[in-house]
Coordinates of C-alpha atoms and ligand atoms in Angstrom, one line a residue:
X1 CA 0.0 0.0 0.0
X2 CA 1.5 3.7 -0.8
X3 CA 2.1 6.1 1.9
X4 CA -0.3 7.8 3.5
X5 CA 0.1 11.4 3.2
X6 CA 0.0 13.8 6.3
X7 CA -0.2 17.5 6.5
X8 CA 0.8 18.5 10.4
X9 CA 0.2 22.2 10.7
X10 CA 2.5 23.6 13.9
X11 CA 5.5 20.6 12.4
X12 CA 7.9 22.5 13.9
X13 CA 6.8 23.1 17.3
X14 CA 7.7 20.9 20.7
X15 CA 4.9 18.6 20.3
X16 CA 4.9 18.5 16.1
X17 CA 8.7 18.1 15.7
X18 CA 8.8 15.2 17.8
X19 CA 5.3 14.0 16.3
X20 CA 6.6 14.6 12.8
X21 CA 9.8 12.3 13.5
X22 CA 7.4 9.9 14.6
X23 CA 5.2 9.6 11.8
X24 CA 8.2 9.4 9.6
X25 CA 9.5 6.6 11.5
X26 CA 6.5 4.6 11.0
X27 CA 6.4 4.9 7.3
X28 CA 4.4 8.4 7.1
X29 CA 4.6 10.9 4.2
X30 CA 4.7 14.3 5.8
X31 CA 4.3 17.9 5.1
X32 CA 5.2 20.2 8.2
X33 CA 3.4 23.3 7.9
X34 CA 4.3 26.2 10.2
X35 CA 4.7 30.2 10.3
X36 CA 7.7 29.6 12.8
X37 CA 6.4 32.2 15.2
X38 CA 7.3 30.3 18.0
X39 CA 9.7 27.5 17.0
X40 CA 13.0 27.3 15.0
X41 CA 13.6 25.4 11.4
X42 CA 16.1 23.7 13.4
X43 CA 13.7 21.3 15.2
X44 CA 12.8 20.5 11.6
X45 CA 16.0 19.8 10.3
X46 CA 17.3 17.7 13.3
X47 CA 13.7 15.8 13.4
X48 CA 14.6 15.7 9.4
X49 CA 18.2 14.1 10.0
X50 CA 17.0 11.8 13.2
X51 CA 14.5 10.1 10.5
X52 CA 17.5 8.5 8.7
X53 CA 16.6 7.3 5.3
X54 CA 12.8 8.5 6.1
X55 CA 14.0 11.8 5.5
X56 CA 13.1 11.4 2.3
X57 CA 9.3 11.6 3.0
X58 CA 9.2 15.0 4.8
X59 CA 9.1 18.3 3.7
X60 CA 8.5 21.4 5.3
X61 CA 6.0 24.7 3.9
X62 CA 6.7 28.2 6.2
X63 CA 2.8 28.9 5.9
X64 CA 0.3 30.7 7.8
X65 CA -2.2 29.0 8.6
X66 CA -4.7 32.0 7.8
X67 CA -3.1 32.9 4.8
X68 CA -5.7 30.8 3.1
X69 CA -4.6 31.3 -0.6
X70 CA -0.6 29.6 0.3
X71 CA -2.5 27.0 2.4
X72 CA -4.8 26.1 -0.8
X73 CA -1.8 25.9 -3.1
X74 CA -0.4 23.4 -0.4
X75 CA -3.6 21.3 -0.7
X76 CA -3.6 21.8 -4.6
X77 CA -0.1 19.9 -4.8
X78 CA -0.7 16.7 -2.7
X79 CA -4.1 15.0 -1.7
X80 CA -3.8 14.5 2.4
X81 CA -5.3 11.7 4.0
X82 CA -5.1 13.5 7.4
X83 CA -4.4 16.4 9.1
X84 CA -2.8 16.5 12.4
X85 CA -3.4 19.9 13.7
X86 CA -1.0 21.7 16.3
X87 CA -0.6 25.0 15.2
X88 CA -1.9 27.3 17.6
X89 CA -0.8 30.0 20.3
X90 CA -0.8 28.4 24.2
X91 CA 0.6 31.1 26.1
X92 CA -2.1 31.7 28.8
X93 CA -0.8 34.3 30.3
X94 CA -0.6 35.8 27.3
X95 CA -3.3 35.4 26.2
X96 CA -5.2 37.5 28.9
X97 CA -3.5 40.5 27.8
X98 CA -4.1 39.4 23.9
X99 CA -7.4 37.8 23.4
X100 CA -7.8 39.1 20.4
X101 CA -4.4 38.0 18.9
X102 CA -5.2 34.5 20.5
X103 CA -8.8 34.6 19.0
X104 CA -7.6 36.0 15.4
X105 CA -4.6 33.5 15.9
X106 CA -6.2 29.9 16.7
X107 CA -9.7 30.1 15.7
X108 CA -9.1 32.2 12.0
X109 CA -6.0 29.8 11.5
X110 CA -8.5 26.4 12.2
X111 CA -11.5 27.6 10.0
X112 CA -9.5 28.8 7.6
X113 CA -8.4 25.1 7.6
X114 CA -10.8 23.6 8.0
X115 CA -12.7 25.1 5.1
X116 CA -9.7 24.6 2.3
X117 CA -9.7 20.7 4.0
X118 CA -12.9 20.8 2.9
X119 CA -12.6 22.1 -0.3
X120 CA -10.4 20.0 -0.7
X121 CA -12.4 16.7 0.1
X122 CA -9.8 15.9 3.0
X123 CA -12.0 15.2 6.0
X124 CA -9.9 13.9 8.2
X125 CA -8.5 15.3 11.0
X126 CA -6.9 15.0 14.5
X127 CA -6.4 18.1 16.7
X128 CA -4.4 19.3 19.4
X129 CA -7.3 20.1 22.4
X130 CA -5.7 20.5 26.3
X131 CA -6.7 19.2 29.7
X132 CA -7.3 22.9 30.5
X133 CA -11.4 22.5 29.4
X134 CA -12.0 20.5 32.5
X135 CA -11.1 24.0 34.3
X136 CA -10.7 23.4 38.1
X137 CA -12.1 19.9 37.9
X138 CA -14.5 18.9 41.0
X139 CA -13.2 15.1 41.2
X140 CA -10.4 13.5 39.7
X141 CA -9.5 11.4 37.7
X142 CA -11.1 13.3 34.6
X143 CA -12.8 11.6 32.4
X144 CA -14.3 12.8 28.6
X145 CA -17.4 13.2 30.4
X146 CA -16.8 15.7 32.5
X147 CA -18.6 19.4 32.0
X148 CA -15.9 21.6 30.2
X149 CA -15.1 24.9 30.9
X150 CA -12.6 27.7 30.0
X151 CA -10.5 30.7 32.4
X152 CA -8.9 32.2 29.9
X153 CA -8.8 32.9 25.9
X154 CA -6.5 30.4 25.4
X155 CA -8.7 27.8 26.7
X156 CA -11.9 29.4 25.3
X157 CA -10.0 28.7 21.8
X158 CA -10.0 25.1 22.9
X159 CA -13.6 24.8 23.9
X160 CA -14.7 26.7 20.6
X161 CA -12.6 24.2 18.5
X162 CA -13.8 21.5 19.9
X163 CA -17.7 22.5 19.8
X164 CA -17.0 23.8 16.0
X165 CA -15.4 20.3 15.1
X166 CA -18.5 18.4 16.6
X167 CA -21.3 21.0 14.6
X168 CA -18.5 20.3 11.3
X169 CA -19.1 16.1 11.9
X170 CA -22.8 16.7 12.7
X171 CA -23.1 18.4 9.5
X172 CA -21.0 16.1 7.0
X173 CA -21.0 12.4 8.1
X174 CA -17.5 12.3 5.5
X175 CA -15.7 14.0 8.0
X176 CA -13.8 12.1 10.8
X177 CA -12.1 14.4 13.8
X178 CA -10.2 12.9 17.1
X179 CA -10.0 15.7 19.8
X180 CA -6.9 14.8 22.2
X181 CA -6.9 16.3 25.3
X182 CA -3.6 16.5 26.1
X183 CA -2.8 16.6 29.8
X184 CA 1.1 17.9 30.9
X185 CA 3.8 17.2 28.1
X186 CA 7.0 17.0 29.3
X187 CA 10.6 15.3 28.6
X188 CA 12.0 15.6 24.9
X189 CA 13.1 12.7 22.7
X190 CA 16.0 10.6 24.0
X191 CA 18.5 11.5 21.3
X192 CA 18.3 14.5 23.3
X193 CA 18.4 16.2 19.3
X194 CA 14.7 17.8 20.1
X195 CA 13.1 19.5 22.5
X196 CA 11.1 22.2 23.9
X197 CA 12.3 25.7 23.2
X198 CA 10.0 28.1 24.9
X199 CA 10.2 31.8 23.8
X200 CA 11.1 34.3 26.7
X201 CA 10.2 33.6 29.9
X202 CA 8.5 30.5 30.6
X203 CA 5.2 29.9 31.5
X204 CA 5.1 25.8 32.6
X205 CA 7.1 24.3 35.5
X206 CA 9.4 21.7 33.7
X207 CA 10.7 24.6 31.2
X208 CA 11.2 26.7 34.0
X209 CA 12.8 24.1 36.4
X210 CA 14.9 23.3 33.3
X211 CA 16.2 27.2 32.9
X212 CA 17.1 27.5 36.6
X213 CA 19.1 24.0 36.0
X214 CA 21.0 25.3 33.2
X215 CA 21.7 28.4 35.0
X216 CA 19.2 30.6 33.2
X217 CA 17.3 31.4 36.2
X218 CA 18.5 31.4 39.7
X219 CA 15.3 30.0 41.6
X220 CA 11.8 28.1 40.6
X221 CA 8.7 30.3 42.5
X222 CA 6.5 27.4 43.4
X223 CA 3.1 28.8 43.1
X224 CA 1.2 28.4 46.4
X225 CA 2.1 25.4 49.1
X226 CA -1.2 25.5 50.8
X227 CA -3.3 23.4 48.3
X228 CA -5.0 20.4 49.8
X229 CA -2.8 17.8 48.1
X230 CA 0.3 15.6 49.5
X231 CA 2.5 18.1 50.1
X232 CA 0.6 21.3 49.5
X233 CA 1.6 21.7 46.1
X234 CA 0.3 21.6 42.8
X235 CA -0.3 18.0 41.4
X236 CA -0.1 17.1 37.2
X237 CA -0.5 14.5 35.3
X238 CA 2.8 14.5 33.3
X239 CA 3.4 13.1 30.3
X240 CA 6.3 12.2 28.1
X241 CA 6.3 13.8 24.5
X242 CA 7.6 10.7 22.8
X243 CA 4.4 8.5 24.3
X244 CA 2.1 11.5 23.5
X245 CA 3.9 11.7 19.8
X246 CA 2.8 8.1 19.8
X247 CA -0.9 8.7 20.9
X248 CA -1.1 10.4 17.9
X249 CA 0.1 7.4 15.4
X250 CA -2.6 5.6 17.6
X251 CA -5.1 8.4 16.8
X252 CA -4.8 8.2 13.2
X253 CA -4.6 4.6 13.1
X254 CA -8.4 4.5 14.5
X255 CA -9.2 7.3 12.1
X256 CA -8.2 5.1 9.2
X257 CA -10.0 2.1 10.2
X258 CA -13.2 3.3 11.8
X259 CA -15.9 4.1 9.7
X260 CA -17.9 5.3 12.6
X261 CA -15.6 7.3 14.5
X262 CA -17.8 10.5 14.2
X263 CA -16.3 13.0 15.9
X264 CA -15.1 11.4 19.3
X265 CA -12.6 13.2 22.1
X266 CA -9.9 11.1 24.2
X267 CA -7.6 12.4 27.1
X268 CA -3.9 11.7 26.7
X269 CA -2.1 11.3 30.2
X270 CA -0.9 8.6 32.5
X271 CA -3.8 8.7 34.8
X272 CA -0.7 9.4 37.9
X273 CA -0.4 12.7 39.6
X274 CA 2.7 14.5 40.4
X275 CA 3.5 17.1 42.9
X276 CA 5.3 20.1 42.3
X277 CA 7.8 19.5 45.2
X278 CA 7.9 15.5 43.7
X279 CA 9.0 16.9 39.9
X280 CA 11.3 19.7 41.7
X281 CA 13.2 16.0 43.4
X282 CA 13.0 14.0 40.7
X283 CA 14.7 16.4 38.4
X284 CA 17.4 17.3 40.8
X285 CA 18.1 13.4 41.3
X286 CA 18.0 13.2 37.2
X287 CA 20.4 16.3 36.7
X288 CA 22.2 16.3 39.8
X289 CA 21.4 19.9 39.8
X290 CA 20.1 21.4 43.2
X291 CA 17.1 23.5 42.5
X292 CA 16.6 27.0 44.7
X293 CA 13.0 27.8 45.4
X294 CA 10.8 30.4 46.7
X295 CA 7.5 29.8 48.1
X296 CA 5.1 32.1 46.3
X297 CA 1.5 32.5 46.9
X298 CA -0.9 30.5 44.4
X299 CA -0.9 31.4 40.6
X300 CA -4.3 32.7 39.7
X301 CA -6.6 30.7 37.8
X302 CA -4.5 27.5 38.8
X303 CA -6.0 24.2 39.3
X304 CA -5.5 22.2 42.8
X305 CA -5.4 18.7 41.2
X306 CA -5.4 17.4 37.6
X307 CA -4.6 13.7 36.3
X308 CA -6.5 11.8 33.7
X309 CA -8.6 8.8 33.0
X310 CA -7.3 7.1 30.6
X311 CA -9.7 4.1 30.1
X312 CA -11.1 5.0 27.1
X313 CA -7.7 5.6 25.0
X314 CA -6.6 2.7 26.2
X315 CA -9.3 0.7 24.8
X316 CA -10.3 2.5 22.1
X317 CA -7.3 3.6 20.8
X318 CA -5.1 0.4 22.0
X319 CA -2.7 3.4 23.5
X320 CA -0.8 4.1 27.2
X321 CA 1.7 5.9 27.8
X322 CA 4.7 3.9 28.7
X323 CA 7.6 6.6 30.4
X324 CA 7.3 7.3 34.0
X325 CA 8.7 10.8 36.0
X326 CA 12.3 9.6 36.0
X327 CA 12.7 8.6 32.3
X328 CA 10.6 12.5 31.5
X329 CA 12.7 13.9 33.9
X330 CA 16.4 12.1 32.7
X331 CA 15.1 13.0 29.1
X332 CA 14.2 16.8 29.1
X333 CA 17.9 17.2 31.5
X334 CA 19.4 15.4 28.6
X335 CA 17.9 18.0 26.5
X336 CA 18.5 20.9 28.4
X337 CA 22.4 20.0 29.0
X338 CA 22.7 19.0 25.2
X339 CA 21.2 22.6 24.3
X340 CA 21.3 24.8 27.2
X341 CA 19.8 27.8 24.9
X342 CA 17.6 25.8 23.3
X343 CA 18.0 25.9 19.3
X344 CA 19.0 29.5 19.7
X345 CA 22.1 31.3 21.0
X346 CA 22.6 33.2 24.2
X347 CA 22.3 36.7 22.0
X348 CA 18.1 35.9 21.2
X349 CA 17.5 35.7 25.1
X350 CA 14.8 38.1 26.1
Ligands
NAD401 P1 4.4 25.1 20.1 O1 4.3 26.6 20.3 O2 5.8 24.6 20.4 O3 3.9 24.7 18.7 C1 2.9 25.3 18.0 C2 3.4 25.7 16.6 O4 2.4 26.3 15.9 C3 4.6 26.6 16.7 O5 5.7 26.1 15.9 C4 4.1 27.9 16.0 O6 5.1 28.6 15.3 C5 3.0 27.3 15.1 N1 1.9 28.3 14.8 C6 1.2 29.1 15.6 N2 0.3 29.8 15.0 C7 0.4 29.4 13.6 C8 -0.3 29.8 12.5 N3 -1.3 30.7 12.5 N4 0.1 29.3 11.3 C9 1.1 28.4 11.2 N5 1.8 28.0 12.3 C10 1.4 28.5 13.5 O7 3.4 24.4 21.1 P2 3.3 22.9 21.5 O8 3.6 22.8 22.9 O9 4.0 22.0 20.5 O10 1.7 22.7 21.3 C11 1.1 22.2 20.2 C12 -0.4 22.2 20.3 O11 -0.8 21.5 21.5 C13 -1.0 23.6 20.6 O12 -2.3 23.7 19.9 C14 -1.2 23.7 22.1 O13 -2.3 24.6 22.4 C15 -1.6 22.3 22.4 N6 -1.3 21.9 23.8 C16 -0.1 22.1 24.3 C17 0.2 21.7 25.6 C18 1.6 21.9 26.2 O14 1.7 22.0 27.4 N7 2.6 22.0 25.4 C19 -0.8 21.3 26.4 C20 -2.1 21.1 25.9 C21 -2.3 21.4 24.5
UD1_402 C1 -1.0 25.5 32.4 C2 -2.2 26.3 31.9 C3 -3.1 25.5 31.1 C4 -2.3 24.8 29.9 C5 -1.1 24.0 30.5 C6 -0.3 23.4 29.4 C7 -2.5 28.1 33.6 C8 -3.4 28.7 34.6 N1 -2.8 26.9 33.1 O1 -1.5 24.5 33.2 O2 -4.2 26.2 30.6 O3 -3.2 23.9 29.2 O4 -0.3 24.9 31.3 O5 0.3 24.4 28.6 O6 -1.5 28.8 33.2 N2 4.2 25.9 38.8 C9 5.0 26.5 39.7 N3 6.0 27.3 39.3 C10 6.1 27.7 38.0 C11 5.3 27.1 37.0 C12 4.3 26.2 37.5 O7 4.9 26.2 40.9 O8 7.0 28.5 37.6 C13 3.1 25.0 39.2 C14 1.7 25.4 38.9 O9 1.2 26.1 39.9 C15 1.0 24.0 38.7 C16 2.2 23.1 38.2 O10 3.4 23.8 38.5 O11 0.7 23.5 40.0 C17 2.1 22.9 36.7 O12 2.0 24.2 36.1 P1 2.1 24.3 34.5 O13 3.2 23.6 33.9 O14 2.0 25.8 34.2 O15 0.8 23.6 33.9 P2 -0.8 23.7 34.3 O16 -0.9 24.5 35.6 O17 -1.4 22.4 34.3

């Protein structure tokens, strides 16, 4: 059988680069697609040369996504069997001060392509959503039931997406859409080659943990120690990005065998929570770096406790994640020591 083509819009971001090698590995033609507002070529390039002889099947367009007259010409030159869709702004902080940018940004960029996928009769799609629509959740472990909301722009983005690819599905039996909530990625891809490589200052814990490790920043703030959880701090489900990568293989696996799917939504975690204080040791043990920390008052808009149920990928999509704490934690300081300034130079730093 020939290769199945895939278009994954935000290729060159932490999740897609390490996605993109992935699919390539598995015998996947791929097109990375990606304006490269908040990643480096590099990622490609490296994900490009850690692909070996499956090199050969990937090739990269710098494309907005709302730029819908370059995205048609894309579609015009190769018939997709899939989209995998990343590309998107996640800063939340960010996007408080921005909505509009964030608004303009992810929900323009996904009806723009949604609408030339389906001009293009390619009606398959799998899309990044986030654990951050089950808000502050009231019990955990969380499953795909659960009643969704959103605290910030970023997350309202989510929500919208998702309720826009369920009123697409309801409208056009053709198409077939998997919504992956993804909990906490973390970790980078053993070869140490790729990574996360957040602009400025960042916003999640295991970037910033990593920045005071490298000597970046001299403490981590630990964001409120007076939760109602094992040690007072904030507990994650963690994930590593090589066994989310993989949930995505899974994701279009099912897409290409189930006539039914519909439109159906599945959380991608481990189903264990972690601590703040537990990552903070488990890093230090993995880096042999010590860690300074302040004790800070809680961040606002913060959930106490989030892991996930993961029942239903696991039995529907035949996929768990397989990397604990110390292998995500051994993996991202691999990273981080590899490429202390990320695929950039000391010069970019803001
Ligand atoms: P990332 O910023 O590393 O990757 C996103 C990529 O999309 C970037 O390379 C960026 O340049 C590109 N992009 C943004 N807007 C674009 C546009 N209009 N046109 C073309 N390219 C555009 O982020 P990531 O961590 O890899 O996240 C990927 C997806 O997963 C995002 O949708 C994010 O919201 C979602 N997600 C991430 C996390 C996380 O913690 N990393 C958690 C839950 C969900
Ligand atoms: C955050 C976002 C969420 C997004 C997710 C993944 C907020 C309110 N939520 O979630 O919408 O989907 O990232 O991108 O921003 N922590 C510290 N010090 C730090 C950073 C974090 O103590 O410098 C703590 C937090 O309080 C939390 C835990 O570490 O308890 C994890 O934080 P983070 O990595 O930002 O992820 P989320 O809070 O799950």
């Amino acid at each position: 059988m020939a290769p199945k083509n895939i278009l994954v819009t935000g290729g060159a971001g932490y999740i897609g680069s390490h996605t993109v090698l992935q699919l390539l590995q598995e015998g996947f033609r791929v097109v990375a697609l990606d304006n490269l507002d908040n990643s480096s070529f590099i990622a490609i390039k490296r994900a490009a040369e850690l692909a070996g002889d499956a090199e050969k099947n990937l090739s990269f367009q710098k494309v907005d996504l709302r730029d819908k007259e370059a995205l048609s010409k894309v579609f015009d030159t190769i018939k997709f069997d899939a989209v995998i869709h990343f590309a998107g702004l996640k800063a939340v902080g960010e996007s408080v001060q921005k909505p509009l940018l964030y608004y303009n940004n992810n929900l323009v960029g996904t009806i723009t392509l949604l609408e030339v996928m389906n001009a293009h009769g390619c009606k398959n799609l799998v899309f990044s959503s986030s654990a951050t629509v089950y808000g502050w959740p009231k019990q955990v472990p969380c499953t795909e039931e659960f009643p969704l909301s959103a605290a910030n722009p970023y997350g309202r983005t989510k929500l919208i997406i998702e309720e826009m690819c369920r009123d697409i599905q309801k409208s056009d039996s053709e198409w077939k859409i998997i919504l992956l909530r993804y909990f906490n990625p973390i970790g980078a891809h053993p070869s140490g080659y790729i990574g996360e490589d957040p602009r400025g200052i960042p916003n999640n814990l295991m970037p910033f943990i990593q920045q005071v490790a490298v000597g970046r920043k001299a403490e981590l703030m630990v964001f409120g120690n007076d939760y109602n959880t094992k040690d007072g701090t904030g507990v994650r489900d963690y994930i590593h990005v090589v066994d989310l990568a993989d949930g995505h293989i899974s994701a279009l696996e099912k897409l290409f065998s189930d006539q039914n799917i519909g439109c159906e939504v599945y959380n991608l975690g481990t189903g264990k929570g972690t601590s703040v204080l537990e990552m903070v040791s488990a890093f230090e043990k993995a880096s042999g770096k010590s860690i300074p920390l302040v004790m800070c008052t809680r961040r606002p808009g913060d959930a106490e406790i989030v892991y996930a149920s993961t029942d239903k990928a696991d039995r529907e999509l035949k996929w768990r994640a397989k990397h604990g704490i110390e292998e995500m934690c051994r993996d991202q300081w691999n990273w981080a020591s590899k490429n202390p300034w990320g695929y950039g130079f000391p010069e970019s730093e803001s």
